[in-house]
Coordinates of C-alpha atoms in Angstrom, one line a residue:
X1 CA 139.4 76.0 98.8
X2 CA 137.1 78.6 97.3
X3 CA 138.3 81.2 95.2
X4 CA 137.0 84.8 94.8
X5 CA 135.5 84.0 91.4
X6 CA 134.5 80.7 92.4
X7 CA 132.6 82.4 95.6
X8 CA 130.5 84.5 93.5
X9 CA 129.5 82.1 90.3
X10 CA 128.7 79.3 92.7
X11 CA 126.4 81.3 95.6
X12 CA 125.5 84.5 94.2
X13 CA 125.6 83.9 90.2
X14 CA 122.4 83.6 89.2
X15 CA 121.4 82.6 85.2
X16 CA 118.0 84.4 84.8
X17 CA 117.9 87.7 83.2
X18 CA 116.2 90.3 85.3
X19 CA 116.2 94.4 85.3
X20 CA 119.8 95.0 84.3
X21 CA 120.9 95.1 80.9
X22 CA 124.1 93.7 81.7
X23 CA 124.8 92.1 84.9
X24 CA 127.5 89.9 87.3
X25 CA 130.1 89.0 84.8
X26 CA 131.5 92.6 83.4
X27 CA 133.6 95.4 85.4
X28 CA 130.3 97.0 85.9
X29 CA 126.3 96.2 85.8
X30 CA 124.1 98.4 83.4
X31 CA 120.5 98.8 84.4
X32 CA 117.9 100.7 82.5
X33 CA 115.1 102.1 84.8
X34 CA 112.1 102.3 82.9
X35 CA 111.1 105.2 80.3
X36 CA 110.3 108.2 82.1
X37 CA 110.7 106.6 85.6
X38 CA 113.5 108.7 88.3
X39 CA 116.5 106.0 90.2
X40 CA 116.1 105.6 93.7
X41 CA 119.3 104.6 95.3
X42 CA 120.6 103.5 99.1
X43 CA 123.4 101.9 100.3
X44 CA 123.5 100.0 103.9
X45 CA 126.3 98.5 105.5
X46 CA 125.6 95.9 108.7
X47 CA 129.2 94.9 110.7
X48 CA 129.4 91.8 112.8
X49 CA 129.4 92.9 116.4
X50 CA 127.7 95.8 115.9
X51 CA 124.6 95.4 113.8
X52 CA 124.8 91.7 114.4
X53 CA 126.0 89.1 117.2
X54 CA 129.0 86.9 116.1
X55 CA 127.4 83.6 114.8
X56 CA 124.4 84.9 114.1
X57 CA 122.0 82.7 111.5
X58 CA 123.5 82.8 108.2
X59 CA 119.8 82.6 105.8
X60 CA 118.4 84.8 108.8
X61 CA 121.3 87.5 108.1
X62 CA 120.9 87.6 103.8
X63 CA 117.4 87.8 104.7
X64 CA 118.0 91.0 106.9
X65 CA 120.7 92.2 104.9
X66 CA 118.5 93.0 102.0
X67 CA 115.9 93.9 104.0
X68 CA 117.2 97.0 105.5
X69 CA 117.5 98.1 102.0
X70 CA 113.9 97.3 100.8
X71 CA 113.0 99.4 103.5
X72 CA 114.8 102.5 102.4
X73 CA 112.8 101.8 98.9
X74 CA 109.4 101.1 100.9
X75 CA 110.2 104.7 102.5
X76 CA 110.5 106.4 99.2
X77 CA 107.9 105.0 97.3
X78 CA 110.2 103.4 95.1
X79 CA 109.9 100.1 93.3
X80 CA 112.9 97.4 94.2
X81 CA 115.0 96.8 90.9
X82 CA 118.3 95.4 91.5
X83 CA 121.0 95.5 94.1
X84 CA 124.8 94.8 94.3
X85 CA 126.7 93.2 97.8
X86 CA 129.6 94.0 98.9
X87 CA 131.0 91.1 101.5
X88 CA 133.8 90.8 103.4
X89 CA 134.7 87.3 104.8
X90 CA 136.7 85.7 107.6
X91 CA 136.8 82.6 105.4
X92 CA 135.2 81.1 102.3
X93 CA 133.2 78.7 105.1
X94 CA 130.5 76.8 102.4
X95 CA 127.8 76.2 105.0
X96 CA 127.1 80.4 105.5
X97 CA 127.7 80.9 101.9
X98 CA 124.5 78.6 101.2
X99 CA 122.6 79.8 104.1
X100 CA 123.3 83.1 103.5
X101 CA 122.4 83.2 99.5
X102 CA 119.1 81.4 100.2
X103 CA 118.0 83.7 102.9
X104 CA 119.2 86.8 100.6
X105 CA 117.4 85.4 97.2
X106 CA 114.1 84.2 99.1
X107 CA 113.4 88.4 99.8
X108 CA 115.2 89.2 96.6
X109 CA 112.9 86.8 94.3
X110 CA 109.8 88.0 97.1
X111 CA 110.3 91.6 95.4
X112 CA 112.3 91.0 91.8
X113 CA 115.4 92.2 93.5
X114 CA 117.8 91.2 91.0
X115 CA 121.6 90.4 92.2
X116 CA 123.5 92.6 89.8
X117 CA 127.3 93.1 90.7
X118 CA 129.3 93.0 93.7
X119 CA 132.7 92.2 95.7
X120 CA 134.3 89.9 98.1
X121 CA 137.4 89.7 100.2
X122 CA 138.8 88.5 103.1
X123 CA 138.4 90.2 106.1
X124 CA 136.1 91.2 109.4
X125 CA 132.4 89.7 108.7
X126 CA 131.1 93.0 107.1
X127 CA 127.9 93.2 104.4
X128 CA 127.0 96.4 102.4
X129 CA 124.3 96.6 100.0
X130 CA 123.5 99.2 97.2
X131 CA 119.6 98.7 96.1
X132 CA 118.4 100.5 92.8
X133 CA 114.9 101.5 92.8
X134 CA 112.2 103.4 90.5
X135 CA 109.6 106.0 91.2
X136 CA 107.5 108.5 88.7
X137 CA 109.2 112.1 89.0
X138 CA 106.9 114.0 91.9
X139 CA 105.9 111.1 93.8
X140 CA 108.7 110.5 96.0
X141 CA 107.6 110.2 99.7
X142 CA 110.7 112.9 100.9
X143 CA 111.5 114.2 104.4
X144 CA 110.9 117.8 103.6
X145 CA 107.5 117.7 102.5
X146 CA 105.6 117.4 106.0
X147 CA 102.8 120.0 106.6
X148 CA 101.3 121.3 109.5
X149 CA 98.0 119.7 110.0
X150 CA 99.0 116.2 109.3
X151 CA 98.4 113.0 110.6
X152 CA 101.1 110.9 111.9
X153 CA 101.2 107.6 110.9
X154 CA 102.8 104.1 111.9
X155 CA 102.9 100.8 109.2
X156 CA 103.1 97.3 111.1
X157 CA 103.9 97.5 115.1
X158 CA 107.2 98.5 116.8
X159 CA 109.4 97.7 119.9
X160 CA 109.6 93.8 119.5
X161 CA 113.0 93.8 118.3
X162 CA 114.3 96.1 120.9
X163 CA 112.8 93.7 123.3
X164 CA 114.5 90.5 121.7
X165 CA 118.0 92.7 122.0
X166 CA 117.3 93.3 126.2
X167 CA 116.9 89.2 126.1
X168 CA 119.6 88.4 124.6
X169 CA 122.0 90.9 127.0
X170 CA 120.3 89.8 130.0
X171 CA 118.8 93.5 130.4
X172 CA 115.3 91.7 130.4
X173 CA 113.8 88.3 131.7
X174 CA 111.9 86.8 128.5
X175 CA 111.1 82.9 128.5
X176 CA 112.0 80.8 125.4
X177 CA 108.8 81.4 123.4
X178 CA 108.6 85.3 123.9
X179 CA 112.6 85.3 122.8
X180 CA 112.3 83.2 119.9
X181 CA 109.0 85.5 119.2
X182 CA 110.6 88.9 119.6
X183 CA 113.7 87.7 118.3
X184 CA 111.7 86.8 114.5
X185 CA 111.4 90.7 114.6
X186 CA 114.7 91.5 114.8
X187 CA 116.2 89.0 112.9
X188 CA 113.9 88.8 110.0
X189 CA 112.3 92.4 109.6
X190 CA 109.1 92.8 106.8
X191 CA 110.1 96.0 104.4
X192 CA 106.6 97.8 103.4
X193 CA 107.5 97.6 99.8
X194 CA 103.4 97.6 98.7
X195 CA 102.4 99.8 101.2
X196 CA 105.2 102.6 100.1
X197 CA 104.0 101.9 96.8
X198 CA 101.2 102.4 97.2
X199 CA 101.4 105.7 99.7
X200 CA 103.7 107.3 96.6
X201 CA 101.7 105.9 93.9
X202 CA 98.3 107.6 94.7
X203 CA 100.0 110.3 96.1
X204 CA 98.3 109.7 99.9
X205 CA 101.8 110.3 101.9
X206 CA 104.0 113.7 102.5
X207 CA 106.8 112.8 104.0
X208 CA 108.0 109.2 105.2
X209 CA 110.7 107.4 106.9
X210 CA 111.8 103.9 107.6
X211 CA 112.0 103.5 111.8
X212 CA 115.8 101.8 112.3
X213 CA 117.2 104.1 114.6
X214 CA 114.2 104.1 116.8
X215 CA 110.7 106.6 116.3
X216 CA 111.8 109.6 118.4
X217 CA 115.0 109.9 116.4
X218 CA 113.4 109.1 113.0
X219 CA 111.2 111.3 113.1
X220 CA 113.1 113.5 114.5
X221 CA 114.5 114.1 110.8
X222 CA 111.0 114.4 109.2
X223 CA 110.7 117.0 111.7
X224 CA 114.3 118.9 110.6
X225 CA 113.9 118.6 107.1
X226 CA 109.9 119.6 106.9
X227 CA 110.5 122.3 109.9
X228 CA 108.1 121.4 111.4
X229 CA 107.3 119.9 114.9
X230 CA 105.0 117.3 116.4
X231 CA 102.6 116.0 119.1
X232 CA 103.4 112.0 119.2
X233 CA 100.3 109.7 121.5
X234 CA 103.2 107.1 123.2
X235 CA 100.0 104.9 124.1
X236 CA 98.8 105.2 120.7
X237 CA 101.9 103.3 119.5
X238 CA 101.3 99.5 118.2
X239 CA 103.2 97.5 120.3
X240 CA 104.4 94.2 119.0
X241 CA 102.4 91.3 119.4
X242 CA 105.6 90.1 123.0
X243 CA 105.9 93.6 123.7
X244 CA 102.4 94.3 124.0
X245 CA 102.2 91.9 126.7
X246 CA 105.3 93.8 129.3
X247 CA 104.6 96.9 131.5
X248 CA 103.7 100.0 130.2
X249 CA 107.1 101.4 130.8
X250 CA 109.0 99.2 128.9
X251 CA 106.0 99.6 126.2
X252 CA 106.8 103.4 126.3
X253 CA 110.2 103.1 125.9
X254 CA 110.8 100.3 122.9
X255 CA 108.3 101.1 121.1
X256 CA 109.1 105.0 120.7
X257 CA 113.4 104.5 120.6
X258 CA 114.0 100.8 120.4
X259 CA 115.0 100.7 116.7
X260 CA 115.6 97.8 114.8
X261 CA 112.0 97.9 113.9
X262 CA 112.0 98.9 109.9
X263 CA 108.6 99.8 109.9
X264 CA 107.4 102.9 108.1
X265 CA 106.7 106.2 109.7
X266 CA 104.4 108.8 107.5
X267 CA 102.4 111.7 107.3
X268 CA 99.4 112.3 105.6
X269 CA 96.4 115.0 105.2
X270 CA 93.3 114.2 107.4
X271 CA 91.4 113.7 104.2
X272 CA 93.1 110.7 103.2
X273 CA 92.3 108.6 106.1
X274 CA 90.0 106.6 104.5
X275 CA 92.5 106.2 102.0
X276 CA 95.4 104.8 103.7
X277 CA 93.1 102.1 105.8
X278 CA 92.3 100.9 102.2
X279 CA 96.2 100.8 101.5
X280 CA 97.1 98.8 104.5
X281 CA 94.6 96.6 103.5
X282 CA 95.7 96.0 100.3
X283 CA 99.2 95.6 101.0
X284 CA 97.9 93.4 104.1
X285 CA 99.7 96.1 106.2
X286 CA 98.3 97.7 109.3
X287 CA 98.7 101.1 110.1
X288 CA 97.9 103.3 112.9
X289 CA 97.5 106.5 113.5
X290 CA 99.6 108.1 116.3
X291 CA 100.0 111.9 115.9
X292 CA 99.4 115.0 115.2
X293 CA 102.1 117.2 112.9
X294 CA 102.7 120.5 114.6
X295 CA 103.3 123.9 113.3
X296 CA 105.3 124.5 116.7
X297 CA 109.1 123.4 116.5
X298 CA 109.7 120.1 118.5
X299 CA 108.3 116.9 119.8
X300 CA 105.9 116.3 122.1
X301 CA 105.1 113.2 123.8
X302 CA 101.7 112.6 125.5
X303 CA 99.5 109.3 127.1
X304 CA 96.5 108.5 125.6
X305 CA 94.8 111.0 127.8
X306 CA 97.0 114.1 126.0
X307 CA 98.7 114.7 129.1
X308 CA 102.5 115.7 128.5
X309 CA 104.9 113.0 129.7
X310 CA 108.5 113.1 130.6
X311 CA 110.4 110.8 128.6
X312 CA 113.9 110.9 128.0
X313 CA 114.5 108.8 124.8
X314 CA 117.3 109.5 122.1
X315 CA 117.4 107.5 118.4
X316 CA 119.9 105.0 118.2
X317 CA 123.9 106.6 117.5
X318 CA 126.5 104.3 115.1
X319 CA 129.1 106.3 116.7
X320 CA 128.0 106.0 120.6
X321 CA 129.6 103.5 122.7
X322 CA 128.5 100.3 122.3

């Protein structure tokens, strides 16, 4: 039977230094961001049942795990440093432990994520991750700093993973190949580390957001913080690659509240569009442009035709009913 200490040296103790000075081993990590360079921190916590079905993929869940924390980095601008993980465990079951670590240290190595610290105990299937990141003072890509006059951006496509979720509840007929498809979004989300690098880094970005709670509520905080409203083209959304193959409706609806996406959501001047086409290519990242920001409170949601549409869509709530 595994111990504690035995858990942690033999799945997620790993001998190569990386960004900390001091790392698993002591009561606490010690990481040096670089000379002159600000800490970007998040935390994230996914519970089984309610971020995640019961006996769900073990390397597919590390994978996501970390993932959902890149993305607050990608949304900042900040470079990925280290991270600590916080798990608790039903049982010590060695299988998940090893499919787990791989699918968490295949992203980590990806970005030079380095495992730093940590805890384990017994208990419901819950995972929380702190990620430490680094930006240059001034070049953080904050909520506030919308203006009217932007464009309204969109990194990668949305709504696939939303659609996976309605196929695996039965809310939606998908065949086997459009499941397995969708459900690659949803269980294995890409963070936009180089393209949020490279937004904050040459300063082309306002204000950004990750998209996990769904569009129309994510943005709905840009829109708080920057006070500020804005004009949102539905049809103007990239639909993923199943999605984009279902009725317009459904289109609609996942891709502007289906969450789950972890895509980025920015604005930008109209000067820089040349600009951010280069980025997504160089961070092999498509973006789209879907918006206008307004200097008119509130969100507006119009076709492809700027005609007004009645939607009633709401970001995703931890604390609604299940």
């Amino acid at each position: 039977m595994l111990s504690e200490f035995d858990l942690i040296k033999q799945y997620f103790q790993r001998p190569r230094p990386g960004h900390a000075v001091l790392g698993i081993g002591d009561d606490c990590a010690l990481l040096a961001p670089s000379p002159g360079m600000q800490m970007a921190i998040s935390s994230d916590m996914l519970v089984e049942d309610r971020h995640f079905f019961a006996g769900a993929d073990a390397r597919m869940l590390g994978h996501k795990c970390l993932a959902v924390n890149l993305s607050d980095l990608a949304a900042m601008g900040a470079k990925p440093l280290a991270f600590t993980l916080a798990l608790a465990l039903p049982a010590a079951d060695r299988d998940w432990l090893s499919g787990f670590s791989a699918g968490l240290f295949a992203l980590a190595d990806q970005h030079g994520c380095e495992l730093i610290g940590g805890d384990t105990t017994k208990g419901p299937l819950t995972i929380c991750i702190t990620i430490f990141g680094e930006l240059a003072p001034g070049h953080a890509l904050r909520r506030d700093a919308a203006m009217a006059g932007d464009d309204l951006w969109i990194s990668g496509s949305l709504g696939d993973a939303r659609l996976a979720l309605a196929g695996y509840r039965k809310e939606y007929a998908l065949d086997d190949a459009a499941q397995a498809a969708a459900g690659a979004r949803m269980h294995m989300p890409t963070p936009r580390v180089a393209l949020g690098l490279a937004l904050a880094d040459a300063r082309l970005a306002h204000a950004a957001i990750d998209i996990s709670d769904g569009l129309v509520g994510d943005l709905g905080h840009i829109l708080a913080a920057s006070n500020v409203g804005a004009t949102l083209d539905v049809d103007a959304l990239p639909a993923g690659a199943v999605l984009a193959a279902q009725p317009q409706a459904l289109r609609r609806r996942f891709c502007a509240a289906g969450g789950d996406d972890y895509e980025l959501c920015f604005t930008a001047a109209r000067s820089r569009r040349d600009a951010i086409v280069a980025a997504g290519h160089a961070s092999d990242t498509a973006v789209t442009r879907v918006g206008t920001i307004d200097a008119a409170p509130g969100l507006r949601l119009v076709d492809g035709a700027g005609r007004a549409l009645d939607l009633q869509l709401a970001g995703f709530d931890h604390f609604a009913s299940a």
